[in-house]
Coordinates of C-alpha atoms and ligand atoms in Angstrom, one line a residue:
X13 CA -32.1 14.9 -27.8
X14 CA -30.1 12.9 -25.1
X15 CA -33.0 10.7 -24.5
X16 CA -33.4 9.9 -28.1
X17 CA -29.8 8.9 -28.5
X18 CA -30.1 6.7 -25.3
X19 CA -33.2 4.9 -26.6
X20 CA -31.5 4.5 -30.0
X21 CA -28.7 2.6 -28.5
X22 CA -30.9 0.4 -26.5
X23 CA -32.9 -0.3 -29.5
X24 CA -29.9 -1.0 -31.5
X25 CA -28.4 -3.3 -29.0
X26 CA -31.7 -5.2 -28.7
X27 CA -32.5 -5.4 -32.4
X28 CA -29.1 -6.6 -33.5
X29 CA -28.5 -8.7 -30.3
X30 CA -25.1 -7.2 -29.5
X31 CA -23.6 -8.5 -26.4
X32 CA -21.7 -5.9 -24.6
X33 CA -18.9 -7.4 -22.6
X34 CA -19.6 -7.1 -18.9
X35 CA -16.4 -5.4 -18.1
X36 CA -17.1 -2.6 -20.6
X37 CA -19.9 -1.5 -18.1
X38 CA -17.6 -1.7 -15.1
X39 CA -15.2 1.2 -14.2
X40 CA -11.6 0.0 -14.1
X41 CA -9.8 0.4 -10.7
X42 CA -7.9 3.9 -10.7
X43 CA -5.8 6.0 -8.6
X44 CA -7.6 9.4 -8.5
X45 CA -6.5 12.7 -7.2
X46 CA -9.0 14.4 -4.9
X47 CA -10.0 18.0 -5.2
X48 CA -9.2 18.8 -1.7
X49 CA -6.1 16.9 -1.2
X50 CA -4.9 13.3 -1.1
X51 CA -5.8 10.4 -3.4
X52 CA -8.3 7.7 -3.6
X53 CA -7.9 4.2 -5.0
X54 CA -11.2 3.6 -6.7
X55 CA -12.4 0.0 -6.9
X56 CA -15.9 -0.7 -8.2
X57 CA -16.4 3.1 -8.5
X58 CA -15.9 3.6 -4.7
X59 CA -12.9 4.6 -2.6
X60 CA -11.0 1.6 -1.4
X61 CA -8.3 0.9 1.0
X62 CA -6.0 -2.0 0.6
X63 CA -6.1 -3.9 4.0
X64 CA -3.6 -6.5 2.7
X65 CA -1.2 -9.2 3.2
X66 CA 1.6 -10.3 1.1
X67 CA 2.8 -13.9 0.4
X68 CA 6.3 -15.0 0.9
X69 CA 8.3 -15.0 -2.3
X70 CA 7.9 -18.7 -3.4
X71 CA 4.4 -19.1 -2.2
X72 CA 2.1 -18.3 -5.4
X73 CA 1.8 -22.0 -6.1
X74 CA -1.4 -24.1 -5.7
X75 CA -0.3 -26.3 -2.8
X76 CA 0.9 -23.3 -0.8
X77 CA -2.3 -21.2 -1.5
X78 CA -4.5 -24.1 -0.5
X79 CA -2.9 -24.0 3.0
X80 CA -3.1 -20.3 3.0
X81 CA -6.7 -19.3 2.1
X82 CA -7.9 -20.4 5.7
X83 CA -5.4 -18.2 7.2
X84 CA -6.3 -15.2 5.0
X85 CA -9.9 -15.8 6.0
X86 CA -8.8 -15.7 9.6
X87 CA -6.8 -12.6 9.1
X88 CA -9.8 -10.9 7.4
X89 CA -7.8 -8.9 4.8
X90 CA -9.5 -7.6 1.8
X91 CA -6.5 -8.0 -0.7
X92 CA -3.9 -10.4 -1.3
X93 CA -0.6 -9.4 -2.8
X94 CA 1.0 -12.2 -4.7
X95 CA 4.2 -12.6 -6.9
X96 CA 4.0 -13.7 -10.5
X97 CA 7.2 -15.1 -11.9
X98 CA 8.5 -14.4 -15.4
X99 CA 10.5 -17.7 -15.2
X100 CA 7.3 -19.6 -14.8
X101 CA 5.0 -17.4 -17.2
X102 CA 7.4 -17.9 -20.1
X103 CA 9.6 -20.9 -19.7
X104 CA 10.1 -21.1 -23.4
X105 CA 10.3 -17.8 -25.5
X106 CA 6.9 -16.9 -26.6
X107 CA 5.2 -19.9 -24.9
X108 CA 3.1 -18.9 -22.0
X109 CA 1.9 -20.8 -19.0
X110 CA -0.8 -19.2 -17.0
X111 CA -1.9 -22.3 -15.0
X112 CA -0.7 -21.0 -11.5
X113 CA -1.8 -17.5 -12.3
X114 CA -5.3 -18.8 -13.1
X115 CA -5.4 -20.9 -10.0
X116 CA -4.5 -17.8 -7.9
X117 CA -7.1 -15.6 -9.5
X118 CA -9.9 -18.1 -9.3
X119 CA -9.1 -19.0 -5.7
X120 CA -8.9 -15.4 -4.5
X121 CA -12.2 -14.7 -6.4
X122 CA -13.8 -17.5 -4.5
X123 CA -12.5 -16.2 -1.2
X124 CA -13.9 -12.7 -1.9
X125 CA -10.4 -11.3 -2.0
X126 CA -8.9 -8.7 -4.4
X127 CA -5.5 -9.3 -5.8
X128 CA -2.5 -7.1 -6.4
X129 CA -0.1 -9.0 -8.7
X130 CA 3.6 -8.4 -8.2
X131 CA 5.5 -8.8 -11.4
X132 CA 8.7 -10.4 -10.6
X133 CA 10.3 -9.8 -14.0
X134 CA 13.6 -8.2 -14.8
X135 CA 14.2 -6.9 -11.4
X136 CA 13.8 -8.2 -7.7
X137 CA 15.5 -6.8 -4.7
X138 CA 18.2 -5.1 -6.6
X139 CA 19.0 -8.2 -8.6
X140 CA 17.6 -10.2 -11.5
X141 CA 16.8 -13.6 -10.2
X142 CA 13.5 -14.0 -12.0
X143 CA 14.0 -13.9 -15.6
X144 CA 13.5 -17.4 -17.4
X145 CA 16.6 -19.6 -18.0
X146 CA 16.7 -18.7 -21.6
X147 CA 17.4 -15.1 -20.6
X148 CA 19.8 -15.8 -17.8
X149 CA 21.9 -18.2 -19.7
X150 CA 22.4 -16.0 -22.8
X151 CA 24.2 -12.8 -21.4
X152 CA 25.5 -12.0 -24.9
X153 CA 21.8 -11.7 -26.1
X154 CA 20.4 -10.3 -22.8
X155 CA 23.3 -8.3 -21.4
X156 CA 24.1 -7.8 -17.7
X157 CA 25.2 -4.9 -15.7
X158 CA 29.0 -4.8 -14.7
X159 CA 30.5 -3.6 -11.5
X160 CA 33.3 -1.1 -11.3
X161 CA 35.8 -4.0 -11.5
X162 CA 34.3 -5.1 -14.8
X163 CA 32.6 -8.2 -13.3
X164 CA 29.4 -9.4 -14.8
X165 CA 26.5 -9.1 -12.2
X166 CA 23.2 -11.1 -11.8
X167 CA 21.5 -7.9 -13.0
X168 CA 20.0 -7.3 -16.4
X169 CA 21.3 -4.0 -18.1
X170 CA 18.6 -1.4 -18.3
X171 CA 20.3 -0.1 -21.4
X172 CA 19.6 -3.1 -23.5
X173 CA 16.7 -3.1 -25.9
X174 CA 16.7 -6.9 -26.0
X175 CA 16.1 -7.0 -22.3
X176 CA 13.2 -4.5 -22.1
X177 CA 11.6 -5.9 -25.2
X178 CA 11.7 -9.4 -23.7
X179 CA 10.3 -8.2 -20.4
X180 CA 7.5 -6.2 -22.2
X181 CA 6.5 -9.1 -24.3
X182 CA 6.0 -11.3 -21.3
X183 CA 4.4 -8.6 -19.1
X184 CA 2.0 -7.7 -22.0
X185 CA 1.0 -11.4 -22.5
X186 CA 0.3 -11.6 -18.8
X187 CA -1.9 -8.4 -18.8
X188 CA -3.8 -9.6 -22.0
X189 CA -4.5 -12.8 -20.1
X190 CA -5.6 -11.2 -17.0
X191 CA -8.0 -9.0 -19.0
X192 CA -9.4 -12.1 -20.7
X193 CA -10.0 -14.1 -17.5
X194 CA -10.7 -11.3 -15.0
X195 CA -12.0 -8.1 -16.5
X196 CA -15.6 -9.0 -15.9
X197 CA -14.7 -9.6 -12.2
X198 CA -11.9 -7.2 -11.4
X199 CA -10.4 -9.6 -8.9
X200 CA -7.0 -8.1 -9.8
X201 CA -7.1 -4.4 -9.0
X202 CA -3.5 -3.3 -9.4
X203 CA -0.1 -4.5 -10.6
X204 CA 3.4 -3.9 -9.1
X205 CA 5.9 -3.7 -12.0
X206 CA 9.2 -5.4 -10.9
X207 CA 10.1 -5.6 -7.2
X208 CA 12.5 -3.3 -5.2
X209 CA 14.3 -2.3 -8.5
X210 CA 17.8 -1.1 -8.6
X211 CA 21.3 -2.5 -8.6
X212 CA 22.5 -4.0 -5.2
X213 CA 26.3 -4.2 -5.0
X214 CA 27.1 -1.3 -7.3
X215 CA 26.0 2.3 -7.6
X216 CA 25.8 2.0 -11.4
X217 CA 26.5 -0.2 -14.4
X218 CA 30.0 0.1 -15.5
X219 CA 29.6 -1.8 -18.9
X220 CA 31.1 -0.1 -21.9
X221 CA 27.7 1.2 -23.1
X222 CA 27.0 2.5 -19.7
X223 CA 30.4 4.3 -19.3
X224 CA 29.9 6.0 -22.8
X225 CA 26.3 7.2 -21.8
X226 CA 27.5 8.3 -18.5
X227 CA 29.9 10.9 -20.1
X228 CA 27.1 12.4 -22.1
X229 CA 24.9 15.3 -21.0
X230 CA 21.8 14.6 -18.9
X231 CA 18.7 14.4 -21.1
X232 CA 17.0 17.9 -21.6
X233 CA 13.7 16.4 -20.4
X234 CA 15.2 15.6 -17.0
X235 CA 17.2 18.6 -16.5
X236 CA 14.3 20.9 -17.5
X237 CA 11.9 18.7 -15.3
X238 CA 14.2 19.3 -12.3
X239 CA 14.9 22.9 -13.1
X240 CA 18.6 22.2 -13.3
X241 CA 21.2 23.4 -15.7
X242 CA 22.1 20.6 -18.1
X243 CA 25.6 19.3 -18.0
X244 CA 27.1 15.9 -17.7
X245 CA 25.7 13.5 -15.1
X246 CA 28.7 14.4 -12.9
X247 CA 28.2 18.1 -13.3
X248 CA 24.4 18.1 -12.8
X249 CA 24.5 15.7 -9.8
X250 CA 27.8 16.2 -8.1
X251 CA 27.2 13.8 -5.3
X252 CA 24.7 11.3 -6.7
X253 CA 25.7 11.2 -10.4
X254 CA 26.0 7.4 -10.6
X255 CA 22.7 7.0 -8.8
X256 CA 20.7 9.5 -10.6
X257 CA 22.0 8.0 -14.0
X258 CA 20.8 4.6 -12.7
X259 CA 17.5 5.9 -11.6
X260 CA 16.8 7.6 -14.9
X261 CA 17.5 4.5 -16.9
X262 CA 15.8 2.1 -14.5
X263 CA 12.7 4.2 -14.4
X264 CA 12.5 4.4 -18.1
X265 CA 12.9 0.8 -18.5
X266 CA 10.1 0.1 -16.0
X267 CA 7.9 2.8 -17.6
X268 CA 8.3 1.1 -20.9
X269 CA 7.2 -2.2 -19.5
X270 CA 4.2 -0.6 -17.7
X271 CA 3.1 1.2 -20.9
X272 CA 3.2 -2.0 -22.9
X273 CA 1.2 -3.8 -20.1
X274 CA -1.4 -1.0 -19.8
X275 CA -2.0 -1.1 -23.6
X276 CA -3.4 -4.6 -23.0
X277 CA -5.3 -3.9 -19.7
X278 CA -5.2 -0.5 -18.2
X279 CA -4.9 -1.3 -14.4
X280 CA -3.1 1.0 -12.1
X281 CA 0.6 0.1 -11.9
X282 CA 3.1 0.9 -9.2
X283 CA 6.6 0.4 -8.2
X284 CA 8.0 -0.3 -4.7
X285 CA 11.1 1.1 -3.0
X286 CA 13.6 -0.8 -0.9
X287 CA 14.2 2.5 1.1
X288 CA 17.7 3.9 1.6
X289 CA 17.1 5.0 5.1
X290 CA 19.3 2.6 7.0
X291 CA 23.0 2.2 7.8
X292 CA 25.4 4.5 5.9
X293 CA 22.8 5.2 3.1
X294 CA 25.3 4.6 0.2
X295 CA 23.8 3.7 -3.2
X296 CA 24.6 0.1 -4.0
X297 CA 24.2 -0.8 -0.2
X298 CA 20.6 -0.4 -1.1
X299 CA 19.5 -1.0 -4.7
X300 CA 20.9 2.1 -6.6
X301 CA 18.6 3.7 -9.2
X302 CA 15.4 2.4 -7.2
X303 CA 12.7 4.7 -6.2
X304 CA 14.3 5.9 -2.9
X305 CA 13.3 9.1 -1.4
X306 CA 15.9 11.3 -2.9
X307 CA 15.3 9.9 -6.4
X308 CA 11.5 10.3 -6.4
X309 CA 11.7 13.5 -8.6
X310 CA 13.7 11.7 -11.2
X311 CA 11.3 8.7 -11.2
X312 CA 8.3 11.0 -11.5
X313 CA 9.7 12.5 -14.7
X314 CA 11.0 9.2 -16.3
X315 CA 8.0 6.9 -15.3
X316 CA 4.6 8.8 -16.0
X317 CA 2.9 5.5 -16.6
X318 CA 3.5 4.6 -13.0
X319 CA 0.5 5.7 -10.9
X320 CA 2.4 5.6 -7.6
X321 CA 5.7 4.9 -5.9
X322 CA 5.3 2.7 -2.9
X323 CA 7.5 2.1 -0.1
X324 CA 8.4 -1.1 1.9
X325 CA 8.8 -0.3 5.6
X326 CA 10.4 -2.9 8.0
X327 CA 11.4 -0.3 10.7
X328 CA 8.8 -0.4 13.4
X329 CA 10.2 2.5 15.3
X330 CA 7.6 5.3 14.8
X331 CA 9.9 8.1 14.0
X332 CA 11.5 6.1 11.3
X333 CA 8.1 4.8 10.1
X334 CA 6.5 8.2 10.1
X335 CA 9.6 9.8 8.4
X336 CA 9.1 7.4 5.4
X337 CA 5.4 8.0 5.3
X338 CA 5.9 11.7 5.1
X339 CA 8.5 11.3 2.2
X340 CA 6.2 9.1 0.0
X341 CA 2.9 10.9 0.8
X342 CA 3.4 13.9 -1.6
X343 CA 1.1 16.0 -3.7
X344 CA 2.3 14.0 -6.6
X345 CA 2.3 10.6 -5.0
X346 CA -0.2 8.8 -2.7
X347 CA 1.3 6.6 0.1
X348 CA 1.1 2.8 -0.3
X349 CA 2.9 0.4 1.9
X350 CA 2.8 -3.0 0.2
X351 CA 5.2 -4.5 2.7
X352 CA 5.7 -3.9 6.3
X353 CA 6.8 -6.0 9.3
X354 CA 4.7 -7.9 11.7
X355 CA 3.7 -7.6 15.3
X356 CA 2.1 -4.9 17.5
X357 CA 4.5 -2.1 16.5
X358 CA 3.4 -2.4 12.8
X359 CA -0.2 -2.8 13.7
X360 CA 0.1 0.6 15.5
X361 CA 1.8 2.1 12.6
X362 CA -0.9 1.0 10.3
X363 CA -3.1 3.5 12.0
X364 CA -0.5 6.3 11.4
X365 CA -0.3 5.5 7.8
X366 CA -4.0 5.5 7.2
X367 CA -4.9 8.5 9.5
X368 CA -2.0 10.8 9.2
X369 CA -0.6 10.1 5.9
X370 CA -3.6 9.1 3.8
X371 CA -2.3 5.7 2.8
X372 CA -4.3 4.0 0.1
X373 CA -3.3 0.7 1.6
X374 CA -1.0 -1.3 4.0
X375 CA 0.0 -4.9 4.0
X376 CA 2.3 -6.9 6.4
X377 CA 4.8 -9.3 4.5
X378 CA 5.0 -13.0 4.8
X379 CA 1.5 -14.1 5.7
X380 CA 1.7 -17.7 4.5
X381 CA 3.5 -20.5 6.5
X382 CA 5.8 -21.7 3.6
X383 CA 9.0 -19.8 3.7
X384 CA 12.7 -20.2 4.4
X385 CA 13.1 -18.2 7.6
X386 CA 14.9 -20.5 9.9
X387 CA 14.0 -18.5 13.0
X388 CA 10.3 -18.9 12.3
X389 CA 8.9 -22.0 13.9
X390 CA 5.3 -21.3 13.4
X391 CA 2.7 -24.0 13.0
X392 CA 1.9 -24.3 9.3
X393 CA -1.8 -25.0 9.9
X394 CA -2.2 -21.7 11.8
X395 CA -2.2 -18.1 11.3
X396 CA 1.1 -16.8 13.0
X397 CA 0.2 -14.9 16.1
X398 CA 2.4 -12.0 15.0
X399 CA -0.7 -11.2 12.7
X400 CA -3.2 -11.1 15.6
X401 CA -3.1 -7.2 15.9
X402 CA -3.5 -6.9 12.1
X403 CA -6.5 -9.2 12.4
X404 CA -7.9 -6.9 15.0
X405 CA -7.3 -3.8 12.8
X406 CA -8.9 -5.4 9.8
X407 CA -11.9 -6.5 11.8
X408 CA -12.7 -3.0 12.7
X409 CA -11.7 -1.3 9.4
X410 CA -12.9 -3.7 6.7
X411 CA -16.5 -2.6 6.5
X412 CA -15.5 1.1 6.8
X413 CA -12.9 1.5 4.0
X414 CA -14.9 3.9 1.8
X415 CA -16.0 6.0 4.7
X416 CA -12.4 6.2 6.0
X417 CA -11.0 6.8 2.4
X418 CA -13.3 9.6 2.0
X419 CA -12.0 11.4 5.1
X420 CA -8.4 11.0 4.0
X421 CA -6.9 14.1 2.6
X422 CA -9.6 16.4 4.0
X423 CA -7.8 17.2 7.2
X424 CA -10.6 15.5 9.1
X425 CA -8.8 12.3 9.8
X426 CA -6.1 11.7 12.3
X427 CA -4.3 8.9 14.2
X428 CA -2.8 8.4 17.6
X429 CA -0.8 5.5 18.7
X430 CA 0.9 4.4 22.1
X431 CA 4.6 4.2 22.1
X432 CA 7.5 3.6 24.5
X433 CA 7.3 6.1 27.2
X434 CA 4.5 8.0 25.3
X435 CA 1.7 7.9 27.6
X436 CA -0.7 10.5 26.1
X437 CA -1.4 12.4 22.9
X438 CA -3.5 15.4 22.4
X439 CA -5.4 15.8 19.1
X440 CA -6.9 19.0 17.9
X441 CA -9.9 18.5 15.7
X442 CA -12.3 21.4 14.8
X443 CA -13.6 23.0 18.1
X444 CA -12.2 20.3 20.2
X445 CA -9.2 19.1 22.0
X446 CA -9.1 15.3 22.5
X447 CA -6.7 13.7 24.9
X448 CA -5.8 10.1 24.5
X449 CA -4.0 8.3 27.3
X450 CA -2.6 4.8 27.5
X451 CA -1.6 2.1 29.9
X452 CA -4.9 1.1 31.4
X453 CA -5.6 -0.4 33.8
X454 CA -1.8 -0.2 34.5
X455 CA 1.5 -0.9 32.6
X456 CA 2.6 -4.4 33.1
X457 CA 6.1 -5.5 32.3
X458 CA 6.4 -7.1 28.8
X459 CA 2.8 -6.1 27.7
X460 CA 2.9 -5.3 24.1
X461 CA 1.9 -1.5 23.3
X462 CA -1.3 -1.8 21.6
X463 CA -3.1 1.6 22.1
X464 CA -4.2 3.1 18.8
X465 CA -7.0 5.0 17.4
X466 CA -8.3 6.7 14.3
X467 CA -10.3 9.9 14.9
X468 CA -12.5 11.1 12.1
X469 CA -14.5 14.4 12.4
X470 CA -17.8 13.8 10.7
X471 CA -19.5 17.1 11.6
X472 CA -19.0 20.1 13.7
X473 CA -19.8 18.3 16.8
X474 CA -19.6 14.7 15.7
X475 CA -16.8 12.3 15.7
X476 CA -15.9 8.7 14.7
X477 CA -13.4 6.9 16.9
X478 CA -11.9 3.6 15.9
X479 CA -9.4 2.0 18.3
X480 CA -8.0 -0.1 20.9
X481 CA -6.6 0.1 24.3
X482 CA -6.8 3.9 24.9
X483 CA -8.9 6.2 26.9
X484 CA -10.2 9.6 25.5
X485 CA -11.4 12.8 26.8
X486 CA -13.0 15.8 25.0
X487 CA -12.7 19.3 25.9
X488 CA -13.6 22.5 23.8
X489 CA -10.7 23.9 22.2
X490 CA -8.6 26.1 24.6
X491 CA -9.5 29.8 23.9
X492 CA -12.8 29.0 22.3
X493 CA -14.8 30.5 25.2
X494 CA -16.5 27.1 25.8
X495 CA -15.7 25.3 29.0
X496 CA -17.3 21.9 28.8
X497 CA -17.9 19.2 26.2
X498 CA -20.9 17.2 26.8
X499 CA -21.2 13.7 25.4
X500 CA -24.7 13.8 24.1
X501 CA -24.8 10.4 22.6
X502 CA -22.2 7.7 22.2
X503 CA -23.0 4.9 19.9
X504 CA -21.0 1.7 19.7
X505 CA -21.4 -0.1 16.4
X506 CA -19.7 -1.3 13.2
X507 CA -19.8 -0.8 9.5
X508 CA -21.1 -3.2 7.0
X509 CA -20.4 -2.1 3.5
X510 CA -19.9 1.4 4.9
X511 CA -23.4 1.5 6.4
X512 CA -23.3 2.2 10.1
X513 CA -25.0 -0.4 12.3
X514 CA -25.5 0.5 15.9
X515 CA -24.9 -2.3 18.5
X516 CA -25.6 -0.3 21.7
X517 CA -25.5 3.2 23.3
X518 CA -22.8 3.9 25.8
X519 CA -23.7 5.7 29.0
X520 CA -23.0 5.7 32.7
X521 CA -19.8 3.8 33.6
X522 CA -18.8 3.4 30.0
X523 CA -18.9 7.0 29.2
X524 CA -17.5 7.8 32.6
X525 CA -14.4 5.6 31.7
X526 CA -14.4 6.3 28.0
X527 CA -12.1 3.6 27.3
X528 CA -11.6 1.8 24.0
X529 CA -11.2 -1.9 24.9
X530 CA -8.3 -4.2 23.9
X531 CA -10.7 -6.1 21.5
X532 CA -11.3 -2.7 19.8
X533 CA -14.3 -0.6 19.4
X534 CA -16.0 1.8 16.9
X535 CA -17.8 4.7 18.4
X536 CA -19.9 7.5 16.8
X537 CA -20.0 10.4 19.3
X538 CA -22.2 13.5 19.3
X539 CA -21.1 16.4 21.6
X540 CA -22.4 19.7 22.7
X541 CA -20.1 22.6 23.8
X542 CA -21.3 24.6 26.7
X543 CA -20.1 27.7 28.6
X544 CA -21.3 26.4 31.8
X545 CA -19.8 23.7 33.7
X546 CA -22.3 20.7 34.0
X547 CA -22.6 18.2 36.7
X548 CA -19.9 15.6 36.9
X549 CA -21.8 12.6 35.5
X550 CA -22.4 14.4 32.2
X551 CA -18.8 15.7 31.7
X552 CA -16.9 13.9 29.1
X553 CA -15.0 12.1 31.9
X554 CA -12.4 12.6 34.7
X555 CA -10.9 16.0 34.9
Ligands
DGJ15 C1 11.5 -7.2 0.5 C2 11.2 -7.8 -0.8 O1 10.4 -6.9 -1.5 C3 10.4 -9.0 -0.6 O2 10.1 -9.6 -1.8 C4 11.0 -10.0 0.4 O3 12.1 -10.5 -0.2 C5 11.4 -9.3 1.7 N1 12.0 -8.1 1.6 C6 12.0 -10.3 2.7 O4 12.1 -9.7 3.9

């Protein structure tokens, strides 16, 4: 019966000469919850990891892109994150300009890069700098937030239908256009709705409309969702009333924009947080109402169309970095870091994000040479050497993204990374203890800390190690009754489209030293646990 239907469809298509649009056959990118834990970002029907880079804010323009393509090529990223400016898309109400967007999409496609578009619409870094002139110059029609002194701010009110309708209209037009020009190719794989939303400089909107609403009771949907007794905002959230109120309205606003865009083209959509974890942590010192860690539950209830809440991390210290990763890697939220700092610390932290927190992607900020940072004297023709360590990471990881993504969330992937005064780390994986040690051949003053590794368990006695600048040593788990871990075969190789390609087999001195070199190496290791101590040469390495 099934076969009959299949042939009937084929026949009908052939007889009537229907043309099925190519994109109809291609699965759209999606964020999918895995059965055993974690999430996968599916692209082309396969688990994908964003090994990304983000442009500076004013760089999604053709002349900048032309200078940047070679640098992206050198970096070896698989995804470019680029802003799209409402002010440029809709300079006159209802009249759209997609010239620069098209240039970006066509260029990225030619380079074999995927794109994540950042919609700089109503909100950017806790402010509203990107709406078109016709919005910003008519505050009576497109109202602004007010601060507690009654001053009008450069911040669109989230309580105005005119504001959200105008943003929705432009965003939908953009999504419609992307579908037209890109659905068959899927160069664009995800969209960020707004950027670091919230209100910087005030904990909430103090306009008349906002003041009236603030006195009302918390919506039942929110109170029930949080399992709280519903009262006024002040009663329900005694400490964070202003911020919770802002978060609810901001999340609903952005959700509405996302829903409208998804109706046109159903790509995964996310928001990114300017985290609160710095200084005194007072709302308004960071964008209040944004998706900061203690507002995530509110955002999850108010913005169901948002597939994930991402976090921008500029704190290279590994405690701060890992703390943020842990807060955003939740059963209801996959971790994604669309912006992070540059340099060796962040290159090491990328391994933590991917290996210990199942990140669906990571990206350093500010890849291109055209920006306003007066301290950065980089040569505009060259990739800034602060990206060198990311380049190394991506070289090893790029061909293996599906293989790594499949290990994420299973408990079989872990990461280690060197740090200040951290000279060794012990990892437990299945029946084995693996010790990683750093600082070979010796610590030198001023040498950047570069030791880092991902450890994947492929089978009971089989491991994948991807890393740099660290020595490793296997022993059977303490208490297992086994005494020795023999390295039976150690293959060095690489992944091409997730196919393992062996380059050589390590033995003798290489196995004796078991050192991942500064250039980086991928090893597949088969072991055998034994109760008898074998002769020194066959032992994993120094005891
Ligand atoms: C975070 C913002 O999201 C980016 O757009 C950019 O402004 C960076 N900060 C600048 O460091």
